[in-house]
Coordinates of C-alpha atoms and ligand atoms in Angstrom, one line a residue:
X8 CA 6.2 -5.3 -28.5
X9 CA 4.5 -3.6 -25.6
X10 CA 2.5 -5.3 -23.6
X11 CA -0.7 -6.5 -22.2
X12 CA 0.3 -4.7 -19.0
X13 CA -2.4 -2.1 -18.8
X14 CA -5.4 -2.2 -16.5
X15 CA -8.3 -3.4 -18.5
X16 CA -6.2 -5.8 -20.5
X17 CA -4.0 -7.0 -17.7
X18 CA -5.8 -10.3 -17.3
X19 CA -7.3 -11.1 -20.7
X20 CA -8.8 -14.6 -20.7
X21 CA -6.4 -17.2 -21.8
X22 CA -3.4 -15.0 -22.6
X23 CA -0.2 -15.6 -20.8
X24 CA 1.7 -12.7 -19.2
X25 CA 4.1 -11.3 -21.7
X26 CA 7.0 -9.0 -21.1
X27 CA 9.1 -7.0 -23.5
X28 CA 11.8 -9.6 -23.5
X29 CA 13.7 -7.8 -26.2
X30 CA 14.9 -4.9 -24.2
X31 CA 17.9 -5.7 -22.1
X32 CA 17.7 -4.4 -18.6
X33 CA 19.9 -3.7 -15.6
X34 CA 18.3 -3.1 -12.3
X35 CA 20.5 -1.1 -9.9
X36 CA 19.5 -1.4 -6.3
X37 CA 21.0 1.4 -4.2
X38 CA 21.2 0.1 -0.7
X39 CA 20.9 -3.6 -1.6
X40 CA 21.8 -4.9 1.8
X41 CA 18.8 -3.3 3.6
X42 CA 15.5 -4.7 4.6
X43 CA 13.7 -3.6 1.5
X44 CA 15.6 -6.0 -0.7
X45 CA 15.2 -8.9 1.7
X46 CA 11.5 -8.4 2.3
X47 CA 10.2 -7.1 -1.1
X48 CA 12.6 -6.7 -4.0
X49 CA 14.6 -10.0 -4.0
X50 CA 11.6 -12.4 -3.4
X51 CA 9.5 -10.5 -6.0
X52 CA 12.3 -10.7 -8.6
X53 CA 12.8 -14.4 -7.8
X54 CA 9.1 -15.1 -8.5
X55 CA 9.3 -13.2 -11.8
X56 CA 12.4 -15.2 -12.7
X57 CA 10.5 -18.5 -12.0
X58 CA 7.6 -17.2 -14.1
X59 CA 10.1 -16.5 -16.9
X60 CA 8.7 -13.0 -16.9
X61 CA 12.1 -11.1 -16.8
X62 CA 13.8 -9.9 -20.0
X63 CA 16.2 -12.4 -21.5
X64 CA 19.1 -10.1 -20.9
X65 CA 18.6 -9.0 -17.3
X66 CA 21.1 -8.3 -14.6
X67 CA 20.9 -6.8 -11.1
X68 CA 23.6 -4.7 -9.7
X69 CA 23.7 -4.0 -6.0
X70 CA 25.3 -0.8 -4.7
X71 CA 26.1 -0.3 -1.1
X72 CA 28.5 0.4 1.7
X73 CA 29.1 -3.1 2.9
X74 CA 32.3 -4.7 1.7
X75 CA 30.7 -7.3 -0.5
X76 CA 31.8 -8.6 -3.9
X77 CA 29.9 -10.5 -6.6
X78 CA 30.3 -13.8 -4.9
X79 CA 29.2 -12.6 -1.4
X80 CA 26.2 -10.7 -2.7
X81 CA 25.1 -13.8 -4.5
X82 CA 25.2 -15.9 -1.4
X83 CA 23.5 -13.0 0.5
X84 CA 20.7 -13.1 -2.0
X85 CA 20.3 -16.9 -1.9
X86 CA 20.0 -16.7 1.8
X87 CA 17.4 -13.9 1.6
X88 CA 15.3 -15.9 -0.8
X89 CA 15.5 -19.1 1.3
X90 CA 14.5 -17.2 4.4
X91 CA 11.5 -15.5 2.7
X92 CA 10.2 -18.3 0.4
X93 CA 9.6 -21.6 2.0
X94 CA 10.6 -24.7 0.0
X95 CA 12.2 -22.6 -2.7
X96 CA 13.9 -24.8 -5.4
X97 CA 17.6 -24.5 -4.4
X98 CA 18.9 -25.0 -7.9
X99 CA 16.7 -22.2 -9.2
X100 CA 17.8 -20.0 -6.3
X101 CA 21.4 -20.5 -7.2
X102 CA 20.8 -19.7 -10.9
X103 CA 18.8 -16.6 -9.9
X104 CA 21.5 -15.3 -7.5
X105 CA 24.0 -15.4 -10.4
X106 CA 22.1 -12.5 -12.0
X107 CA 23.5 -10.3 -9.2
X108 CA 26.8 -8.3 -9.2
X109 CA 28.0 -5.8 -6.6
X110 CA 29.5 -2.4 -6.6
X111 CA 30.9 -1.4 -3.3
X112 CA 30.6 2.4 -2.7
X113 CA 29.5 5.3 -0.7
X114 CA 26.3 7.2 -1.6
X115 CA 28.0 10.5 -1.5
X116 CA 31.3 9.5 -3.2
X117 CA 31.9 10.6 -6.8
X118 CA 34.4 7.8 -7.4
X119 CA 31.9 5.2 -6.4
X120 CA 29.5 6.3 -9.0
X121 CA 32.2 6.4 -11.6
X122 CA 33.0 2.8 -10.7
X123 CA 29.3 1.9 -10.9
X124 CA 29.1 3.5 -14.4
X125 CA 32.1 1.5 -15.6
X126 CA 30.5 -1.7 -14.3
X127 CA 27.2 -0.9 -16.0
X128 CA 28.9 -0.2 -19.3
X129 CA 30.9 -3.4 -18.9
X130 CA 27.7 -5.5 -18.4
X131 CA 25.9 -3.8 -21.2
X132 CA 28.8 -3.9 -23.7
X133 CA 28.4 -7.5 -25.0
X134 CA 24.7 -7.0 -25.4
X135 CA 25.3 -4.4 -28.2
X136 CA 21.8 -3.1 -27.7
X137 CA 19.9 -0.3 -26.1
X138 CA 19.5 -1.1 -22.4
X139 CA 17.1 0.0 -19.8
X140 CA 18.8 1.0 -16.5
X141 CA 16.4 1.1 -13.6
X142 CA 17.7 2.8 -10.4
X143 CA 15.9 1.6 -7.3
X144 CA 16.4 3.8 -4.3
X145 CA 16.2 1.2 -1.5
X146 CA 17.7 3.7 1.0
X147 CA 16.2 6.0 3.7
X148 CA 15.0 9.4 2.2
X149 CA 17.7 11.4 3.9
X150 CA 20.3 9.8 1.5
X151 CA 18.2 10.8 -1.6
X152 CA 19.8 14.1 -2.2
X153 CA 23.4 12.8 -2.3
X154 CA 22.3 10.1 -4.6
X155 CA 20.5 12.5 -7.0
X156 CA 23.5 14.8 -7.1
X157 CA 26.0 12.0 -7.8
X158 CA 23.7 10.4 -10.4
X159 CA 23.8 13.7 -12.2
X160 CA 27.5 14.4 -11.9
X161 CA 28.5 10.9 -13.0
X162 CA 26.1 11.2 -16.0
X163 CA 24.2 8.1 -14.8
X164 CA 20.8 9.9 -14.7
X165 CA 18.5 10.5 -17.6
X166 CA 20.5 11.0 -20.8
X167 CA 18.1 11.5 -23.7
X168 CA 21.0 12.1 -26.1
X169 CA 22.3 8.7 -25.3
X170 CA 20.3 6.3 -27.4
X171 CA 22.0 3.3 -25.9
X172 CA 20.5 3.8 -22.5
X173 CA 17.1 4.6 -21.1
X174 CA 17.1 5.4 -17.4
X175 CA 14.2 5.1 -15.0
X176 CA 14.1 5.7 -11.3
X177 CA 12.0 3.9 -8.6
X178 CA 11.3 5.8 -5.4
X179 CA 9.7 4.3 -2.3
X180 CA 7.2 6.1 0.0
X181 CA 7.2 8.2 2.2
X182 CA 7.6 10.7 -0.6
X183 CA 8.5 13.7 1.6
X184 CA 7.1 14.5 5.1
X185 CA 4.7 17.2 4.0
X186 CA 3.9 19.4 0.9
X187 CA 7.1 21.4 1.2
X188 CA 9.5 18.5 1.5
X189 CA 7.7 16.5 -1.2
X190 CA 7.9 19.5 -3.6
X191 CA 11.6 19.9 -2.8
X192 CA 12.2 16.2 -3.5
X193 CA 10.2 16.4 -6.7
X194 CA 12.1 19.4 -8.0
X195 CA 15.4 17.6 -7.3
X196 CA 14.1 14.5 -9.1
X197 CA 12.6 16.6 -11.9
X198 CA 16.1 18.1 -12.6
X199 CA 17.4 14.6 -13.4
X200 CA 14.5 12.6 -14.8
X201 CA 11.5 13.4 -16.9
X202 CA 8.2 12.7 -15.1
X203 CA 7.6 9.6 -17.3
X204 CA 10.8 8.1 -16.0
X205 CA 9.9 8.5 -12.3
X206 CA 8.2 5.5 -10.7
X207 CA 6.8 6.5 -7.2
X208 CA 5.8 3.3 -5.4
X209 CA 2.6 2.8 -3.4
X210 CA 2.2 -0.9 -3.2
X211 CA -1.5 -0.6 -2.6
X212 CA -2.0 0.3 -6.2
X213 CA -0.7 -3.2 -7.1
X214 CA -3.1 -5.0 -4.8
X215 CA -5.4 -7.4 -6.5
X216 CA -8.5 -6.1 -4.7
X217 CA -7.6 -2.5 -5.3
X218 CA -7.3 -3.1 -9.0
X219 CA -10.5 -5.2 -8.8
X220 CA -12.4 -2.0 -7.7
X221 CA -11.9 -0.6 -11.2
X222 CA -13.1 -3.8 -12.9
X223 CA -16.1 -4.0 -10.5
X224 CA -17.1 -0.4 -11.2
X225 CA -16.2 0.0 -14.9
X226 CA -16.7 -3.5 -16.3
X227 CA -20.2 -3.9 -14.8
X228 CA -23.0 -1.5 -15.2
X229 CA -25.1 -2.6 -12.2
X230 CA -23.8 -0.2 -9.6
X231 CA -22.1 2.6 -11.5
X232 CA -25.3 4.5 -12.1
X233 CA -26.0 4.7 -8.4
X234 CA -22.4 5.4 -7.5
X235 CA -22.9 9.0 -6.3
X236 CA -24.2 11.2 -3.5
X237 CA -27.9 10.6 -4.4
X238 CA -27.6 7.0 -3.4
X239 CA -24.6 6.5 -1.3
X240 CA -24.6 7.7 2.3
X241 CA -21.1 7.0 3.5
X242 CA -17.7 5.5 2.5
X243 CA -15.4 3.9 5.1
X244 CA -11.8 3.1 4.3
X245 CA -10.2 1.0 7.0
X246 CA -6.8 -0.5 7.6
X247 CA -6.5 -2.3 11.0
X248 CA -3.4 -4.2 11.7
X249 CA -2.8 -6.6 14.6
X250 CA 1.0 -6.1 14.2
X251 CA 2.6 -3.2 16.1
X252 CA 5.6 -1.1 15.3
X253 CA 8.0 -3.7 16.6
X254 CA 11.5 -3.2 15.2
X255 CA 10.6 -0.2 13.1
X256 CA 10.7 2.4 15.9
X257 CA 13.3 4.7 14.4
X258 CA 11.5 4.9 11.1
X259 CA 7.9 5.0 12.4
X260 CA 8.3 7.5 15.2
X261 CA 9.2 10.3 12.8
X262 CA 6.3 9.3 10.5
X263 CA 3.2 8.2 12.4
X264 CA 0.1 6.3 11.2
X265 CA -1.3 9.1 9.1
X266 CA 1.8 9.6 7.0
X267 CA 2.6 5.9 7.0
X268 CA -0.6 4.6 5.5
X269 CA -3.1 7.5 5.4
X270 CA -1.3 9.9 3.1
X271 CA -0.9 7.2 0.5
X272 CA -2.7 3.8 0.8
X273 CA -6.0 5.1 2.2
X274 CA -6.2 8.1 -0.1
X275 CA -5.4 6.0 -3.1
X276 CA -8.2 3.6 -2.2
X277 CA -10.5 6.5 -2.1
X278 CA -9.4 7.6 -5.5
X279 CA -10.1 4.1 -6.9
X280 CA -13.6 4.0 -5.3
X281 CA -14.7 7.4 -6.3
X282 CA -12.8 8.6 -9.4
X283 CA -14.7 9.2 -12.7
X284 CA -14.4 6.9 -15.7
X285 CA -11.1 7.5 -17.3
X286 CA -10.7 8.5 -21.0
X287 CA -8.8 5.2 -21.5
X288 CA -6.9 2.8 -19.3
X289 CA -3.5 4.1 -20.0
X290 CA -1.3 5.5 -17.2
X291 CA -1.8 9.2 -18.0
X292 CA -5.6 8.9 -18.1
X293 CA -5.7 7.0 -14.8
X294 CA -3.3 9.4 -13.2
X295 CA -5.4 12.3 -14.3
X296 CA -8.6 10.9 -12.9
X297 CA -7.0 9.9 -9.6
X298 CA -5.4 13.4 -9.2
X299 CA -8.7 15.1 -10.1
X300 CA -10.5 13.1 -7.4
X301 CA -7.8 13.7 -4.8
X302 CA -7.9 17.4 -5.5
X303 CA -11.6 17.3 -4.7
X304 CA -10.9 16.4 -1.1
X305 CA -12.2 19.2 1.0
X306 CA -9.3 20.6 3.1
X307 CA -10.4 20.6 6.8
X308 CA -10.4 23.8 8.8
X309 CA -9.0 23.9 12.3
X310 CA -12.5 23.6 13.7
X311 CA -13.3 20.6 11.6
X312 CA -10.0 19.0 12.5
X313 CA -10.9 19.3 16.1
X314 CA -14.3 17.7 15.7
X315 CA -13.6 15.3 12.8
X316 CA -10.3 13.8 13.6
X317 CA -9.1 11.5 16.4
X318 CA -5.6 10.2 17.1
X319 CA -4.3 7.7 19.7
X320 CA -1.2 5.8 20.6
X321 CA -1.2 2.3 22.0
X322 CA 0.1 1.8 25.5
X323 CA 3.6 0.4 25.4
X324 CA 4.5 2.1 22.1
X325 CA 7.0 4.4 23.9
X326 CA 9.1 1.5 25.2
X327 CA 9.9 0.4 21.6
X328 CA 13.6 0.8 20.7
X329 CA 14.4 4.2 19.2
X330 CA 11.0 5.7 20.3
X331 CA 11.4 8.6 22.7
X332 CA 9.6 8.0 26.1
X333 CA 7.5 11.1 25.5
X334 CA 6.7 10.4 21.9
X335 CA 3.5 12.0 20.5
X336 CA 3.3 9.9 17.4
X337 CA -0.1 8.4 16.6
X338 CA -0.4 4.7 15.9
X339 CA -4.2 5.0 15.3
X340 CA -6.3 7.7 13.6
X341 CA -9.8 8.3 12.4
X342 CA -10.7 11.2 10.1
X343 CA -14.0 12.2 8.6
X344 CA -13.5 13.9 5.3
X345 CA -15.7 14.9 2.4
X346 CA -15.3 15.6 -1.3
X347 CA -16.3 18.8 -3.1
X348 CA -17.2 17.6 -6.6
X349 CA -20.9 17.5 -7.5
X350 CA -20.9 13.7 -7.8
X351 CA -19.8 13.2 -4.2
X352 CA -20.5 16.5 -2.5
X353 CA -20.9 16.1 1.3
X354 CA -20.8 12.3 1.4
X355 CA -18.8 11.5 4.5
X356 CA -15.6 9.5 3.9
X357 CA -14.2 7.9 7.0
X358 CA -10.5 7.0 7.0
X359 CA -9.3 4.8 9.8
X360 CA -6.1 2.9 10.6
X361 CA -4.4 1.5 13.6
X362 CA -1.6 -0.8 14.7
X363 CA -2.0 -3.4 17.4
X364 CA -5.8 -3.6 16.8
X365 CA -7.9 -6.5 18.0
X366 CA -8.2 -7.8 14.5
X367 CA -6.6 -7.7 11.1
X368 CA -9.1 -6.0 8.8
X369 CA -8.5 -4.0 5.6
X370 CA -11.6 -3.0 3.7
X371 CA -13.7 -0.3 2.0
X372 CA -17.3 -0.2 2.9
X373 CA -19.8 1.7 0.7
X374 CA -23.1 2.2 2.5
X375 CA -26.2 3.0 0.4
X376 CA -28.7 5.4 1.9
X377 CA -32.0 4.0 3.3
X378 CA -34.3 3.5 0.3
X379 CA -36.8 6.4 -0.1
X380 CA -39.6 3.9 -0.6
X381 CA -38.9 1.0 1.6
X382 CA -40.7 -2.3 2.1
X383 CA -39.7 -2.2 5.7
X384 CA -41.4 -1.4 9.0
X385 CA -41.9 2.3 9.9
X386 CA -38.7 3.7 11.3
X387 CA -36.7 0.8 9.9
X388 CA -33.9 3.1 8.9
X389 CA -31.3 0.5 9.2
X390 CA -32.5 -1.1 6.0
X391 CA -29.4 -0.2 4.0
X392 CA -27.3 -2.0 1.5
X393 CA -23.6 -2.2 1.9
X394 CA -20.9 -3.2 -0.5
X395 CA -17.6 -4.3 1.1
X396 CA -14.4 -4.5 -0.8
X397 CA -12.2 -6.6 1.5
X398 CA -8.5 -6.9 1.3
X399 CA -8.0 -8.8 4.5
X400 CA -8.7 -11.3 6.2
X401 CA -10.1 -12.5 2.8
X402 CA -9.9 -10.8 -0.5
X403 CA -13.4 -10.4 -2.0
X404 CA -16.5 -8.4 -2.5
X405 CA -19.7 -8.7 -0.5
X406 CA -23.0 -7.1 -1.0
X407 CA -25.4 -7.0 1.9
X408 CA -29.1 -6.9 1.1
X409 CA -32.4 -7.6 2.8
X410 CA -34.4 -10.8 2.3
X411 CA -37.6 -12.4 3.7
X412 CA -36.9 -15.0 6.3
X413 CA -38.7 -18.3 5.4
X414 CA -41.8 -18.7 7.5
X415 CA -45.4 -17.7 8.0
X416 CA -44.6 -14.2 9.1
X417 CA -42.9 -11.3 7.2
X418 CA -39.6 -11.1 8.9
X419 CA -36.7 -9.6 7.1
X420 CA -33.1 -10.6 7.5
X421 CA -29.8 -9.3 6.3
X422 CA -28.1 -11.6 3.7
X423 CA -24.9 -11.4 1.8
X424 CA -24.0 -12.1 -1.8
X425 CA -20.3 -12.4 -2.0
X426 CA -17.4 -13.6 -4.0
X427 CA -14.1 -14.6 -2.4
X428 CA -11.1 -14.1 -4.6
X429 CA -9.0 -16.0 -2.1
X430 CA -8.0 -16.2 1.5
X431 CA -5.3 -13.5 1.9
X432 CA -3.4 -15.7 4.3
X433 CA -2.1 -17.4 1.1
X434 CA -0.1 -14.3 0.2
X435 CA 3.3 -13.3 1.5
X436 CA 3.2 -9.7 2.5
X437 CA 4.4 -7.3 -0.3
X438 CA 5.8 -10.0 -2.7
X439 CA 2.9 -10.2 -5.1
X440 CA 2.6 -6.4 -5.3
X441 CA 6.3 -5.9 -5.8
X442 CA 6.3 -8.5 -8.7
X443 CA 3.7 -6.3 -10.5
X444 CA 5.5 -3.1 -9.7
X445 CA 8.9 -4.3 -10.8
X446 CA 7.5 -5.8 -13.9
X447 CA 5.7 -2.6 -14.8
X448 CA 8.8 -0.5 -14.3
X449 CA 10.7 -3.0 -16.5
X450 CA 8.2 -2.6 -19.3
X451 CA 7.7 1.1 -18.8
X452 CA 4.1 1.2 -17.6
X453 CA 3.4 3.9 -15.0
X454 CA -0.2 3.0 -14.4
X455 CA 0.4 1.6 -10.9
X456 CA 2.7 4.4 -9.8
X457 CA 1.8 7.7 -8.3
X458 CA 2.1 10.9 -10.3
X459 CA 3.5 14.1 -9.0
X460 CA 0.0 15.7 -9.1
X461 CA -1.4 13.0 -6.9
X462 CA 1.4 13.4 -4.4
X463 CA 0.7 17.1 -4.2
X464 CA -3.0 16.6 -3.7
X465 CA -2.6 14.0 -1.0
X466 CA -0.2 16.2 1.0
X467 CA -2.5 19.2 0.6
X468 CA -5.2 17.2 2.5
X469 CA -2.8 15.8 5.1
X470 CA -0.7 18.9 5.9
X471 CA -3.3 20.9 7.9
X472 CA -4.2 17.8 9.9
X473 CA -0.6 17.1 10.8
X474 CA 0.0 20.8 11.7
X475 CA -3.1 20.9 14.0
X476 CA -2.0 17.6 15.6
X477 CA 1.5 19.0 16.0
X478 CA 0.0 22.0 17.9
X479 CA -2.0 19.5 20.0
X480 CA -5.3 20.9 18.9
X481 CA -6.5 17.3 19.0
X482 CA -5.2 15.5 22.1
X483 CA -3.4 12.3 21.7
X484 CA -5.4 9.5 23.4
X485 CA -4.1 6.2 24.6
X486 CA -5.5 2.7 23.9
X487 CA -4.9 -0.7 25.2
X488 CA -3.2 -2.8 22.5
X489 CA -5.0 -5.7 21.0
X490 CA -8.4 -4.3 21.9
X491 CA -11.1 -2.3 20.1
X492 CA -10.8 0.6 22.6
X493 CA -9.6 3.1 20.0
X494 CA -12.5 2.2 17.7
X495 CA -15.0 2.7 20.5
X496 CA -13.4 5.9 21.7
X497 CA -13.4 7.5 18.3
X498 CA -17.0 6.7 17.5
X499 CA -18.1 10.3 17.6
X500 CA -15.9 11.1 14.6
X501 CA -18.1 9.1 12.3
Ligands
BG6_610 C1 3.3 0.0 4.6 C2 3.5 0.6 6.0 O1 3.4 1.0 3.6 O2 2.1 -0.7 4.5 C3 3.3 -0.4 7.1 O3 4.7 1.2 6.1 C4 2.0 -1.2 6.9 O4 3.3 0.2 8.3 C5 2.0 -1.8 5.4 O5 2.1 -2.3 7.8 C6 0.6 -2.4 5.2 O6 0.7 -3.1 3.9 P1 -0.1 -4.4 3.6 O7 0.2 -4.7 2.2 O8 0.4 -5.4 4.6 O9 -1.5 -4.1 3.8

């Protein structure tokens, strides 16, 4: 039986989460000993295990260079879980770690994949049933090509003629470095797997508040009729982090803020906020709507890039390990974009993100235009309503409106109607999102994954900006970490 796991029916009142427990599944983590497993995959799987949400027949096979065996990977996993989840029930951790096996191997070695194939067949054999094999690429993108080639040669990739196995692949961001590399990657992947077997991860799609945008818009009729350029004056999408680049210098310096969070998380948030009502809430309809919207982003000309974008780097960034002392990588950016479709034409969309900011704030603010007929003093153009979708520091939605202050005179004051889903300090970074993503891949629901058309549209918008920045058409400014200097300095952008 497939599942309640579609947006719109994901949280039906009173129904427990169900999974397709009848399809045995093997999750193969390529590069299991890296950071990704420790921070995201293992804790998320452990939580799914505790919730009894994994298939009954479920095993995890780690593949990697380190000389582990089954026993040592199991203790490695127990340690990871204990480090990440405080007060974890040790007995359950031990049980969970027993789901793991290990295949030692090199990503470019044919023999290693043959050995992996044997191991998978051995695990599957007693089940005597069709098994889903999910390959998770938890490795840096420069290893992808070798892995794809070896998956193909070994016959481990998509094999539609083999009715005993269904193969899916999970790929992390960054998906390429620009349109060209993303396309190359896509064609490599496309040779091995059909599009409906490729799960491109953007964990923002699995965030409670991002999903809540669709419910807010499409399950209520109060705002949707005014959700367009005739009423809305501006959309701001913001991701300020107090954390810096810290130990991620070697990864981050080749990427920068715009590629790290702009090309994916911020643009996806825009898609959720502005896309048209989908034909239904299945993956393909949502992918289509998101891609249509992203294709409507007006590509900035060189002149517009000069006046509508701003980039900066925090002081001290260049002293981080593996960051060159003359690095030109931005850790903060602000971009003013617009959409071309009639519904949103010319409404400014401000994208902004930075590391080492003075506060942690992740939000989307939709500002309504000043009402045409306004019960406000002449020139009172600040009488505007705002809707804020907040992801951090709290998760919730707030609506700002104007109200009469109690008293003998007519004084108006700004008030807020809000609902707080929860304090986001309660969440452990990434874990909740990865629970959803892993579960969705297990049950074969691509709704919360990014389609190839979306990837293409997002790079098309980002590429000209990265190129112009690379040519230094927009100077890289500096800002003092832990202050709001970059925000003040970039005010002229929007
Ligand atoms: C990741 C970026 O994709 O998203 C990080 O690589 C960033 O640099 C993170 O910190 C933000 O995610 P979240 O879930 O903490 O908002």
